[in-house]
Coordinates of C-alpha atoms and ligand atoms in Angstrom, one line a residue:
X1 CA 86.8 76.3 83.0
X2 CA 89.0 78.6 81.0
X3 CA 91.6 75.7 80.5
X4 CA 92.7 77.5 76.7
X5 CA 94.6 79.9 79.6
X6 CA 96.8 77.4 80.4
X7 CA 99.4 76.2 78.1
X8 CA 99.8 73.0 80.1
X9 CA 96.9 71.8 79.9
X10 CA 96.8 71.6 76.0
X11 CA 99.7 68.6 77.0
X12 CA 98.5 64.7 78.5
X13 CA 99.5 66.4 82.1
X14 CA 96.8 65.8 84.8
X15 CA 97.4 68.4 87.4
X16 CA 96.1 67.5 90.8
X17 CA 98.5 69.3 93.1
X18 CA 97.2 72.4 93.2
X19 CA 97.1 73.1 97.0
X20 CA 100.8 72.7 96.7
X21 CA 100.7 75.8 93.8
X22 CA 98.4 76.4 91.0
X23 CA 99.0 76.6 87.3
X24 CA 100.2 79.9 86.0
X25 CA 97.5 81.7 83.2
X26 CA 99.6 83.5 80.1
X27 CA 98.2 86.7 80.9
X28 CA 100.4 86.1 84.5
X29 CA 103.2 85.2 82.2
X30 CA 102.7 87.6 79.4
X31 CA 102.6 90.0 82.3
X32 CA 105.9 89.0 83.7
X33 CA 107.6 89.2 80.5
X34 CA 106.3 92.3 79.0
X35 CA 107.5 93.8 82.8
X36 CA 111.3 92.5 81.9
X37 CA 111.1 93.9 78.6
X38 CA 109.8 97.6 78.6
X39 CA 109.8 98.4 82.2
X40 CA 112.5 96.2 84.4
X41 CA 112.7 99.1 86.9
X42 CA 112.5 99.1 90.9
X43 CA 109.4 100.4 92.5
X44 CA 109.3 103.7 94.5
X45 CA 113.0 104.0 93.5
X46 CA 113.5 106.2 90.8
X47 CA 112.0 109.9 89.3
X48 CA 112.0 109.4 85.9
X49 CA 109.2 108.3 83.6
X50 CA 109.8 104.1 83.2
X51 CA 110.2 103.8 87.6
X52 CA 107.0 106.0 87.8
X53 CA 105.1 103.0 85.7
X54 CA 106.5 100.9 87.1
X55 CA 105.7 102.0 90.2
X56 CA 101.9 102.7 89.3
X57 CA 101.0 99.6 88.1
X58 CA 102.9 98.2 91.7
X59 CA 100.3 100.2 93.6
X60 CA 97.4 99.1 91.3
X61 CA 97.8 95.8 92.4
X62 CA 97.7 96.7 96.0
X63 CA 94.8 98.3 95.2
X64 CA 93.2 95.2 93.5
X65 CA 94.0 93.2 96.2
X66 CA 92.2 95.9 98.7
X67 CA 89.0 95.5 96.8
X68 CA 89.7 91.6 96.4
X69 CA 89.1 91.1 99.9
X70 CA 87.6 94.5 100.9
X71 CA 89.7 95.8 103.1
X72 CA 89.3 99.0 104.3
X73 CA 92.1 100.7 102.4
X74 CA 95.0 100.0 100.5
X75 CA 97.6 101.0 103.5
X76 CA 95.8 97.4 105.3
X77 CA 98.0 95.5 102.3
X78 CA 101.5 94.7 102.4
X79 CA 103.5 92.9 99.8
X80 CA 105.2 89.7 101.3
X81 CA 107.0 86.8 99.2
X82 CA 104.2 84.8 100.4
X83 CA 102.1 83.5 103.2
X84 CA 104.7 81.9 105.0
X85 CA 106.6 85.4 105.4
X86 CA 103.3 87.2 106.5
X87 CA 103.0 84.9 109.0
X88 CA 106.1 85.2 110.5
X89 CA 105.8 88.9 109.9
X90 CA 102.6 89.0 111.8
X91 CA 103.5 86.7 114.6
X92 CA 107.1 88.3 115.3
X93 CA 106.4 91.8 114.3
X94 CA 103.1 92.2 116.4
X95 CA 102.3 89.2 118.4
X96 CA 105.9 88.5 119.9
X97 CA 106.1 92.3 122.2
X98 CA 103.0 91.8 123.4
X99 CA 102.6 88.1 124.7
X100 CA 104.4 86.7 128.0
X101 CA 105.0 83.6 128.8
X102 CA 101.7 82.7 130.9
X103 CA 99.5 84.3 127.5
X104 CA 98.2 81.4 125.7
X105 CA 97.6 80.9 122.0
X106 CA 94.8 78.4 120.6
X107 CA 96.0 76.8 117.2
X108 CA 95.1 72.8 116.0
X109 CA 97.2 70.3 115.0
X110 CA 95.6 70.6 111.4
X111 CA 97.3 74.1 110.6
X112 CA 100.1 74.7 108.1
X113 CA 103.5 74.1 109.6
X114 CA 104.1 77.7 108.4
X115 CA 101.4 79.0 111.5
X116 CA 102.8 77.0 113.9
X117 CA 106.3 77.3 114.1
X118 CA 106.5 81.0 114.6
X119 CA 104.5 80.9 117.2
X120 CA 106.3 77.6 119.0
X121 CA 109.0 80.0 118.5
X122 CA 107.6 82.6 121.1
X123 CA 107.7 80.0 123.5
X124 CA 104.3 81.1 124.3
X125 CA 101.7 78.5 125.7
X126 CA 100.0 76.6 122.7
X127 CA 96.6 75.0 123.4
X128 CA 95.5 72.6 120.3
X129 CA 91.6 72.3 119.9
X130 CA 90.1 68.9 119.0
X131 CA 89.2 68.3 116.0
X132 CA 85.7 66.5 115.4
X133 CA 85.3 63.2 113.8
X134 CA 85.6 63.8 110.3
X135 CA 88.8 66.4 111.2
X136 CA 87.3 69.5 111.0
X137 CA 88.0 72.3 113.4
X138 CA 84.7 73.8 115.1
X139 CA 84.0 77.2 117.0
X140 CA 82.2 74.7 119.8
X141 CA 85.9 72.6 120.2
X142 CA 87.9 76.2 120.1
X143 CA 85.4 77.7 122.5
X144 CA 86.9 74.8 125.0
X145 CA 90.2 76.0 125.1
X146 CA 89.6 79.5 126.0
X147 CA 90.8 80.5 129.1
X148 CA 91.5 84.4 130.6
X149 CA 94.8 83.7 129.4
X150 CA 93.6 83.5 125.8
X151 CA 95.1 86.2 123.6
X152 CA 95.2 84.6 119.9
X153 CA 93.7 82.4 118.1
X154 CA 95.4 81.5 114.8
X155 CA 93.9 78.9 112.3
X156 CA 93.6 78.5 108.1
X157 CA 90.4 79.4 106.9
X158 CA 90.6 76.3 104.8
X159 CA 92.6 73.5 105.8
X160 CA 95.5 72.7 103.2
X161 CA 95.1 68.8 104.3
X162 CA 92.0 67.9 105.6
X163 CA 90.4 70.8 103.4
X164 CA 87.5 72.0 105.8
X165 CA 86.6 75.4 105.8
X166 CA 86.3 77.1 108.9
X167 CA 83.2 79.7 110.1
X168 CA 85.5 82.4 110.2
X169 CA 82.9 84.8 110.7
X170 CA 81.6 83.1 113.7
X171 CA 85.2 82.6 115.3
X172 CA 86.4 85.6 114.9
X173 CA 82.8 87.0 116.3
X174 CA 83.1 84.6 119.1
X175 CA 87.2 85.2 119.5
X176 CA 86.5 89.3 119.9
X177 CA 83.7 88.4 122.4
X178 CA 86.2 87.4 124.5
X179 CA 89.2 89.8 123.7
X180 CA 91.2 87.5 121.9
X181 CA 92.4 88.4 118.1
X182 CA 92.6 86.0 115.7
X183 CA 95.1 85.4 112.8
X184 CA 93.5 83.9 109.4
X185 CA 96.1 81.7 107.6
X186 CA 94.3 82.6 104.3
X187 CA 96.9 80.8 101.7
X188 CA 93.8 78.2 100.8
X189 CA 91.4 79.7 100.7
X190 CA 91.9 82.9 98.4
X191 CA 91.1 82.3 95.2
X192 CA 88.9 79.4 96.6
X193 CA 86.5 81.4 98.6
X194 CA 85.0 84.5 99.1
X195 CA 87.3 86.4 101.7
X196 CA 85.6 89.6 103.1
X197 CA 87.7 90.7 105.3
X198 CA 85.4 93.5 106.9
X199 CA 82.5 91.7 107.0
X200 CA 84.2 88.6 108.4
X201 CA 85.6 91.2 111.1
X202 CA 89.4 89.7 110.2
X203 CA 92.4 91.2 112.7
X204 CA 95.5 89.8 110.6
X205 CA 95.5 87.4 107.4
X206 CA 98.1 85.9 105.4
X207 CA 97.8 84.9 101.7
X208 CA 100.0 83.8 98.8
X209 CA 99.8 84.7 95.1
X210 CA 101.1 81.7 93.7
X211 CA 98.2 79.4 95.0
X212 CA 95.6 81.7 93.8
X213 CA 97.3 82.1 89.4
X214 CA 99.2 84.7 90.5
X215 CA 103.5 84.4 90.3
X216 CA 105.8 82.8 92.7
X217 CA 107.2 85.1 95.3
X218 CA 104.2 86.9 95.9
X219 CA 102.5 87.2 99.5
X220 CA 100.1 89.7 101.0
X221 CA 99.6 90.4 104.4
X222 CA 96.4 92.2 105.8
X223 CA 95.8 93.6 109.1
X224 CA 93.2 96.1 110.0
X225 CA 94.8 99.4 110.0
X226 CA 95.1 100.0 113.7
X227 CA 96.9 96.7 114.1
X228 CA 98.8 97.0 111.1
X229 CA 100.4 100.7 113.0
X230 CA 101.4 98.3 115.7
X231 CA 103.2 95.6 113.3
X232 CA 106.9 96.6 113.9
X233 CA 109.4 95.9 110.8
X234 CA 111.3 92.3 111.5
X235 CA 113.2 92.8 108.3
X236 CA 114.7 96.5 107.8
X237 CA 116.5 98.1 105.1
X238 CA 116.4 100.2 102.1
X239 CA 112.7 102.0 101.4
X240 CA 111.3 102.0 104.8
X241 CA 112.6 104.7 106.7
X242 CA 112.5 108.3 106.2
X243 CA 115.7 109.4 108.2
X244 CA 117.9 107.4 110.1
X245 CA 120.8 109.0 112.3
X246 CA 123.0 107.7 115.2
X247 CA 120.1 108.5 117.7
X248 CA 116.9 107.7 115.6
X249 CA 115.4 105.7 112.8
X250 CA 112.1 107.4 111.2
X251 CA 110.1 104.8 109.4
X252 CA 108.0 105.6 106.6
X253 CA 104.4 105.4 107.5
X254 CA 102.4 102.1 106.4
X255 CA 102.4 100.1 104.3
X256 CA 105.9 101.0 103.3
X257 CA 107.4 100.7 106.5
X258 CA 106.9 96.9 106.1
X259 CA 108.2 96.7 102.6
X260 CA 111.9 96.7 103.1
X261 CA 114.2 96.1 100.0
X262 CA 113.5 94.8 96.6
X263 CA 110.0 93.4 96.2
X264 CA 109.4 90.7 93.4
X265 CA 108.2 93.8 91.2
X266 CA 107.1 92.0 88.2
X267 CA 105.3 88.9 90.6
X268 CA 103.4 91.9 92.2
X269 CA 102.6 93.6 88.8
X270 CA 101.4 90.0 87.4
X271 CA 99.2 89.3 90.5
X272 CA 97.0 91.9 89.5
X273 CA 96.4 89.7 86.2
X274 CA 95.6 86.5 88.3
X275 CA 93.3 88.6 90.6
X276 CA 91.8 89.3 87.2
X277 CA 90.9 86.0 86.0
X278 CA 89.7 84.9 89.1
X279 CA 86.8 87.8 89.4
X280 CA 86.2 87.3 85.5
X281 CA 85.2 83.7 86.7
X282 CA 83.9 84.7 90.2
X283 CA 84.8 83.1 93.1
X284 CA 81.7 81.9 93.6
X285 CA 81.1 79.9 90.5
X286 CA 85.1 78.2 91.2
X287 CA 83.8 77.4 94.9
X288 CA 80.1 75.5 93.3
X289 CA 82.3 74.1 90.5
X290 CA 85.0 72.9 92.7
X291 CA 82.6 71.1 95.3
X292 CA 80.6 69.8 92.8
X293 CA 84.0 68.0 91.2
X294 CA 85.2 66.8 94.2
X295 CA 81.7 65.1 95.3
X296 CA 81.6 63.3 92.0
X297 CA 85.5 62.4 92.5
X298 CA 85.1 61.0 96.1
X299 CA 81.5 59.3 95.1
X300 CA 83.3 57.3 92.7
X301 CA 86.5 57.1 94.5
X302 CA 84.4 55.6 97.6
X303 CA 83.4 52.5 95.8
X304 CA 87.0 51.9 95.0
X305 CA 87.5 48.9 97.9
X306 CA 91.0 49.2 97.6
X307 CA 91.5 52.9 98.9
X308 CA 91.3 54.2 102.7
X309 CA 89.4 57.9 102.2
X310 CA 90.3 60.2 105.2
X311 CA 88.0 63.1 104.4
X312 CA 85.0 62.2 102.4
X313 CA 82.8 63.9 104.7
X314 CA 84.2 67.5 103.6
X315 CA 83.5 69.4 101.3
X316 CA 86.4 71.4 99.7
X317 CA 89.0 70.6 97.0
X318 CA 91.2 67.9 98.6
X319 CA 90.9 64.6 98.9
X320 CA 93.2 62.4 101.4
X321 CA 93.8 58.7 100.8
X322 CA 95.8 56.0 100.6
X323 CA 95.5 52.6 98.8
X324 CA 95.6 49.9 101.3
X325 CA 99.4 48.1 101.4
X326 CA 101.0 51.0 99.3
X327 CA 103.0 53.8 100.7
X328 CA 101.7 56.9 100.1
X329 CA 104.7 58.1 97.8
X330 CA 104.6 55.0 95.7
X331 CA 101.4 55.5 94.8
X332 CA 102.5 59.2 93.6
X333 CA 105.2 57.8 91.5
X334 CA 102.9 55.4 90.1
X335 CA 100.0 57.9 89.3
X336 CA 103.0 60.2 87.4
X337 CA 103.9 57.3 85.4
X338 CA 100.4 58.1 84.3
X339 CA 100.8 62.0 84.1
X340 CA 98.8 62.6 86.7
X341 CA 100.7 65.0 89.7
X342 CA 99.5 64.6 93.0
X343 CA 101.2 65.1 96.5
X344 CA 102.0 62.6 98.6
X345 CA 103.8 62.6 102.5
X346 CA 102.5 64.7 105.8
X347 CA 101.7 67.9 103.5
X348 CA 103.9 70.7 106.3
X349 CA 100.9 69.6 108.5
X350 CA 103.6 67.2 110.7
X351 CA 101.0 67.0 114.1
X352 CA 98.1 65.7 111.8
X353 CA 99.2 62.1 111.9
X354 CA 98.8 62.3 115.8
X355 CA 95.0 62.7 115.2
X356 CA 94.0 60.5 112.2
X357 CA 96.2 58.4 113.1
X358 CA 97.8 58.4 109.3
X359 CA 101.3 59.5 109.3
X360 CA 101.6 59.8 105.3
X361 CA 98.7 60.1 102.5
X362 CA 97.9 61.1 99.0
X363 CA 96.4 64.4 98.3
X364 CA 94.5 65.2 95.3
X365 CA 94.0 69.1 95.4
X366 CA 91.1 70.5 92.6
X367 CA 91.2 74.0 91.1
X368 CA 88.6 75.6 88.3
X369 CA 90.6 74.3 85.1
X370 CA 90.3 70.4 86.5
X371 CA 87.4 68.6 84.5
X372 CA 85.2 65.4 85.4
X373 CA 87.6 63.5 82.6
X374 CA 90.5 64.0 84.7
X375 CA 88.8 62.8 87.2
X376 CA 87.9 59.9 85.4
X377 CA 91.2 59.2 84.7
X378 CA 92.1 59.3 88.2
X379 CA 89.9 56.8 89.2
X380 CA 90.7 54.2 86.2
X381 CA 94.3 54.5 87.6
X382 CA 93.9 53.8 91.2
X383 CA 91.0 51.0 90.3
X384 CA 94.0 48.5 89.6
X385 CA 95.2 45.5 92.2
X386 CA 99.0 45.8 91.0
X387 CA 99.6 49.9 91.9
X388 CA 102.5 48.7 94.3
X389 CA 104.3 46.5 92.0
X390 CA 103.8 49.2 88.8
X391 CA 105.2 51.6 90.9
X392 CA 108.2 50.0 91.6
X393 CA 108.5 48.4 88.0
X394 CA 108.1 44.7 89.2
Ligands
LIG401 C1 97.4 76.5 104.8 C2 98.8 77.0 104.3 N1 99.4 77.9 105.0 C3 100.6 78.4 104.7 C4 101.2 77.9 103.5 C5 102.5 78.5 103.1 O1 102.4 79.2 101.9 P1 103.7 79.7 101.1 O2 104.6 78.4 100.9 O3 103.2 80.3 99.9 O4 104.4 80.7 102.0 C6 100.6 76.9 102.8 C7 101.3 76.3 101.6 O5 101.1 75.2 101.3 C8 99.4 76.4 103.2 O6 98.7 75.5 102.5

């Protein structure tokens, strides 16, 4: 679907690693280029005509991404380089005042290193749910861990590994049964998915532009408004305050307050593009398209003797293997001798291995633009006896 967007794909370039970051449409580009040539101004910085566009089409895009994921209102949406920094945003701005040291926070060990870590950081306790035996994470293996002492549950709507998507809606409805809030790690699943944050009842959720055809260097952060009022500024600066003397420092109200400094103006501009193309599509369609690709990839892949398939039971866009006797990064370089990118090593998921046992793996991540003759492709690569000696040229 609506490949003649990307210039890439008129080349012999497979692209598989989307998960990683996806391609980049030339309206995203165009958008980036026409903001360095007639417009290359600061947001909210200047009073003259070129910063006042400049700044509009800034806050169109928030309110794009508002309506992307219906939130409330555009003050729930704050502009981040990416999920990683809402994260750590979220966790240290809001989540590290208010734990102590006996309040316990329920992650797994198939989250994104980028949820984790901040929280390790707390040095709060950290309870990891089971995972069942195809991977996934459950509401019945999270319900488990719940104890008074519960205050957070964080987790990735869609795992960026395993690749299962998660019943948000039933978590979070569980999670604020029991007065715990819970933090949606949504850089997978945007784009992917339909995200409604109001009717999934979502407290905080990170996402990233450049995984969804948007630019580099673009993140959003959501929170509903009332915990958003309560997210205190971890990095400040220029544009958030409205006085500061010796005795006081007046912030600006939200979602400025959390914008401190430059933004990636023209990334934030061009999102608004990729947010275009993805409801011209409809998320929907990319979701049946998607599964339907990867069912027909691992079908095939599954009669492949030579490969080990971790997650053939779930449904999603990535598919974890390795073929037997080859390390996982050899088999990468071999597949790029053939044009085709994939990812190979622990994927920032380093606890994974402890589960499946699998310390390193190939992952082939689908978007929209991938086709069933790529796929084909694939498959005639990896159906060959002498990967390991290709890739290393013997
Ligand atoms: C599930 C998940 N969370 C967080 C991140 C971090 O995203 P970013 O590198 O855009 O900050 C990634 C990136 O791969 C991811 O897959």
């Amino acid at each position: 679907m609506h490949r003649e967007d990307f210039n890439l794909l008129n080349t012999d370039i497979i692209y598989f690693d989307n998960g990683a970051t996806s391609l980049k449409p030339k309206a995203v580009i165009d958008s980036i280029l026409k903001y360095y040539e007639e417009y290359p101004m600061n947001a909210h910085r200047g009073d003259y005509k070129l910063s006042l566009l400049t700044s509009n089409l800034y806050e169109e895009t928030r309110v794009k991404v508002k309506d992307f994921i219906n939130a409330n209102k555009k003050e729930e949406i704050v502009f981040t380089s990416g999920s990683t920094e809402s994260l750590n945003m979220i966790i240290n701005g809001y989540f590290k005042d208010k734990l102590s040291s006996n309040d316990e926070v329920i992650l797994s060990k198939s989250e994104h290193a980028s949820l984790i870590l901040p929280f390790m950081e707390l040095g709060v306790k950290i309870k990891y749910a089971n995972l069942d035996e195809d991977y996934k994470l459950t509401l019945d293996n999270i319900s488990k861990e719940v104890t008074p002492n519960t205050k957070v549950i964080g987790l990735s709507h869609i795992s960026n590994v395993i690749g299962d998507k998660r019943d948000i809606k039933s978590i979070i409805e569980f999670a604020h049964k029991n007065n715990i809030l819970v933090v949606v790690d949504a850089a997978q699943s945007l784009g992917h998915t339909l995200v409604d944050v109001q009717d999934m009842d979502i407290d905080f959720l990170a996402g990233s532009a450049h995984k969804m055809c948007g630019p580099m260097g673009v993140g959003i952060l959501y929170a509903k408004e009332e915990l958003m009022r309560e997210i205190k500024p971890v990095y400040t600066g220029g544009g958030v305050t409205v006085s500061f003397n010796e005795d006081e420092i007046v912030y600006k109200d939200i979602p400025y307050n959390l914008e401190s400094g430059t933004r990636n103006v023209p990334g934030v501009i061009a999102f608004s593009k990729a947010i275009d193309l993805i409801n011209l599509i409809g998320v929907n369609n990319i979701e049946e398209y998607i599964t339907d690709l990867k069912k027909y990839l691992i079908n095939k892949l599954s009669k492949l003797d030579n490969l080990e398939i971790l997650n053939s039971n779930v449904e999603g866009s990535t598919i974890i293997f390795n073929v037997k006797g080859v390390f996982a990064q050899d088999t990468s370089l071999y597949l790029d001798k053939k044009n085709i990118c994939v990812r190979s090593g622990d994927h920032c998921d380093k606890m994974l291995h402890e589960v499946t046992g699998v310390k390193n793996t190939v992952r082939v991540s689908l978007y929209f633009y991938n086709t069933i003759e790529e796929c084909d492709k694939l498959i005639e690569a990896l159906n060959n006896p002498n990967i390991l000696e290709e890739s290393l040229g013997i």
